[in-house]
Amino acid sequence: MNPSNLSPSVEFALHELKHLLPAQGPLKDFIHHNTLHAYQHLPFHAGLEHCARLTGAKVYLSGSEYLKRKEQGDIDETFLQQELNKLGTSASVVPVNPHEKRVLQFRRLWKDHFHIDLDGKVHSFLFRLLCGYLDQGISIWSFPSGSTGFLDALRKMDQESLVSIFMHGTPRARQLLRDKKTTINDVLKLIVGKESLHGLYIFDQQFSHPGWSGLVSYLEAQPESLIAQRKISLEDLILAELLLELDELDATLGTDRNLLDPFYQGPDLKEILQPAPGREEFQTLSRWQEAYEKTYYNEVLRVLQQAHPVPAPESPDFQAVFCIDDRESSFRRYIEMINPNAETFGSPGFFGVEFFYQPENSFHVTKLCPAPVTPKYLIKQTNSQLRRKKDLHLESSSHSFIGGWLISQTLGFWSAFKLFLNIFKPSLSPATATSLRHMDKISKLTVENDHPHHHEHGLQVGFTLQEMTDRVYNMLYSIGLTKNFADLVYLVGHGSSSINNPHYAAYDCGACSGRPGSVNARVFAHMANHEQVRQNLRERGLIIPRTTLFVGAIHDTTRDEIEFFEEQEWPQDFSTKHQKNQQTLREALKLNSRERSRRFLNTPLHQTPEYYNIAVQTRSVSLFEPRPELNHATNSMCIVGRRSLTQGVFLDRRAFLNSYDASLDADGQVLTRILNAAVPVCGGINLEYYFSRVDNQKLGAGTKLPHNVMGLFGVANGIDGDLRPGLPSQMIEVHDPLRLLIVVEHSHDVALLAVQRNPATMEWIQNEWVRYVSIHPQTKEIHMFSDGAMRSFIPQGIAPVIENILHYVQSSRENLAVGILPTGIMKKSTKQVAP
């Protein structure tokens, strides 16, 4: 449709819709993001109030929940009174929840004045049309092929089918559909009337199903996000829905009915979309939220300031670079406990190598780097020995009338038996989404570019020597690994395994666009082991000893298993050292399973580490288990600094840990690059959990239990509901909605300069959608960004000391207080934690 044919009112509404609708793509590319990204140009609390006013969503905890947290000590009385003093209110005042209604109520007039539920009549059929058109492999019959878009497909179906695609087949609706010159305004004149109200009407219409509208808007901008691409636009969706509404109105009320515009006396769309902060109830709740967060931030910052730094080993037994993912923090802690001479680092899980990946025998490529990055490179898998097993009852022949009947009468009984058996004895199956199937560990990867003109899919196949050198140098330099290299350096990507879980991509690596980091780990290891790359690095002053071998690996965070790549190519002396290191890693994984299992209510406390390791592996393949793991639940901080800052403290698996050495970066240029990625990625994860927690119905996905997978691209409750963006309740039940605390180890002036270089990063800080803190590497002085500047922050109280970490992590199923780990507990054995 030509936008020039649209009225200014409709053009304005379309522009605002594309900005305000949910921006969640298909499930296979589940990328965490700020649910309220459209309000991020406003200060945090003003943005929340504006969202609540427009949509009716809850944006804070309820008053009773805040009071409960105050009773539990999670909200300090002193901090609360400080915040409420800003409003002239006493801490004894009970917070009251505003009973917000969605201000977009124009279309409700159909019910009030015409007694017709237009949404109820139209939505279910509209959603089925959309699901059929966008389908990625569930539907038996596909939409007409060769069409140039959604509307053309509808026209072809209406013209060539025995019955109309419209429920009633009224003449006006069919004629307007067939006329390719029909515009949104043409139909709105027949439904609404006054042109100035057209934009308001379609804005209200699309926010009656924001999930479907948001997906269509996303696909219009990024059609490549679907494997089987479909051409569709938000304008197509609006016109199709208007025609379905016209068909319903003509059939029910007749063509000579009254239009809608005489009944509307409210504000216009521009007035509605203007922020209007200042409601007393919101102001009060915002102060309770600030006190809640400040209480927690104080506890974290006093621990970081008062703990004694743990020096890095001068000659480490081995080194391991993990993703900054909060789920890896406890694994790293246990590695260092079992072997104090091991050294761990944190880096975004794509390890600085951005590319598209094409498995062998696949026509499609997938992106393995952060969502905002657009790679120019392609890594191909060759010589794969991995062959996926298939169940015959899942083959396309089972969809036919005869084939379906035969299979149901034969293999159907066997399938039922296997299903019954899996309930009592869960095991890996072809239906399991597992991180180890993303790439065959025996295969070859085209890491090196053999010719500058070797391109496929418009991408350069592999990296040139200079490009490999740049990426190895930048990654190692950014995490501070520039000397004292161990003989073995592990690059540990991560992924997860689960079954019957449409949100499986949300459990994998966000830095790899919701996919496992195994390919990235192998690619970086290949580059870092390349002799010519090392020669180039020596010329830049980065010397990697010839005795050092980089090894790619993958950690399955659900099953707590680890796999290593290209072991068959290692020299014998490396294999011997690796076997010793594996014992440390396996023991650490068992302790890691034990610690995270305390949050699973159906798992008993005080068992052996071996028990929990088996339990989490069984959990990952249980059909009836909606919580294979808790993913990023309880995330609350991102710390950018040396491992010595955090190794001596307990942070309860709530921290993203990005390694960084300020002594190598006096002007903060490296810090800028780190924060440009860490702030939106970690901040997006944090805020999606925040908003899915405070209103799981409007801003989250509700419970998983009634979810239906729609076309392999989204989920809905039942078969006719709106698509559910956000996270299901099983991922956020234990989450505390706190804004992410970002702590960087540098002087406060350089820390501020580092974020000011990029306006997009600074917006997060300036408007306080994340809270930003610096801690000086030498003096440990703390500054927090507040009211436009870095201001001194002096933590209150004495940080607690955790005498026995192994017992402490089994003391409660709730969040545990952060604390200092005393020197001397870092060498523990699994024998000490047996019941």
Tab-separated table of C-alpha atoms in Angstrom, residues 30-32 323-325 327 347-350 369 493-496 504-518 520 632:
chain	number	residue	atom	x	y	z
A	30	PHE	CA	13.974	-15.056	21.300
A	31	ILE	CA	16.036	-11.964	22.164
A	32	HIS	CA	15.586	-10.407	25.589
A	323	CYS	CA	29.998	-16.010	28.971
A	324	ILE	CA	29.097	-13.122	31.287
A	325	ASP	CA	25.749	-14.926	31.827
A	327	ARG	CA	24.126	-18.652	35.411
A	347	SER	CA	33.158	-12.216	28.139
A	348	PRO	CA	29.969	-11.924	26.071
A	349	GLY	CA	29.333	-15.474	24.843
A	350	PHE	CA	29.920	-14.813	21.147
A	369	CYS	CA	26.167	-12.651	17.648
A	493	GLY	CA	30.070	-21.215	25.396
A	494	HIS	CA	26.713	-22.160	26.858
A	495	GLY	CA	23.305	-23.472	25.825
A	496	SER	CA	20.482	-25.465	27.381
A	504	TYR	CA	13.774	-22.857	24.594
A	505	ALA	CA	15.662	-20.099	22.723
A	506	ALA	CA	15.317	-17.805	25.745
A	507	TYR	CA	17.449	-20.290	27.705
A	508	ASP	CA	20.383	-20.192	25.277
A	509	CYS	CA	22.980	-17.446	24.856
A	510	GLY	CA	21.571	-13.939	24.344
A	511	ALA	CA	24.910	-12.792	22.913
A	512	CYS	CA	24.458	-15.469	20.192
A	513	SER	CA	20.913	-14.348	19.261
A	514	GLY	CA	19.285	-17.003	21.422
A	515	ARG	CA	21.437	-19.930	20.287
A	516	PRO	CA	24.218	-21.978	21.931
A	517	GLY	CA	27.718	-20.490	21.907
A	518	SER	CA	29.456	-23.687	20.794
A	520	ASN	CA	31.675	-19.219	18.500
A	632	HIS	CA	18.035	-15.450	34.414
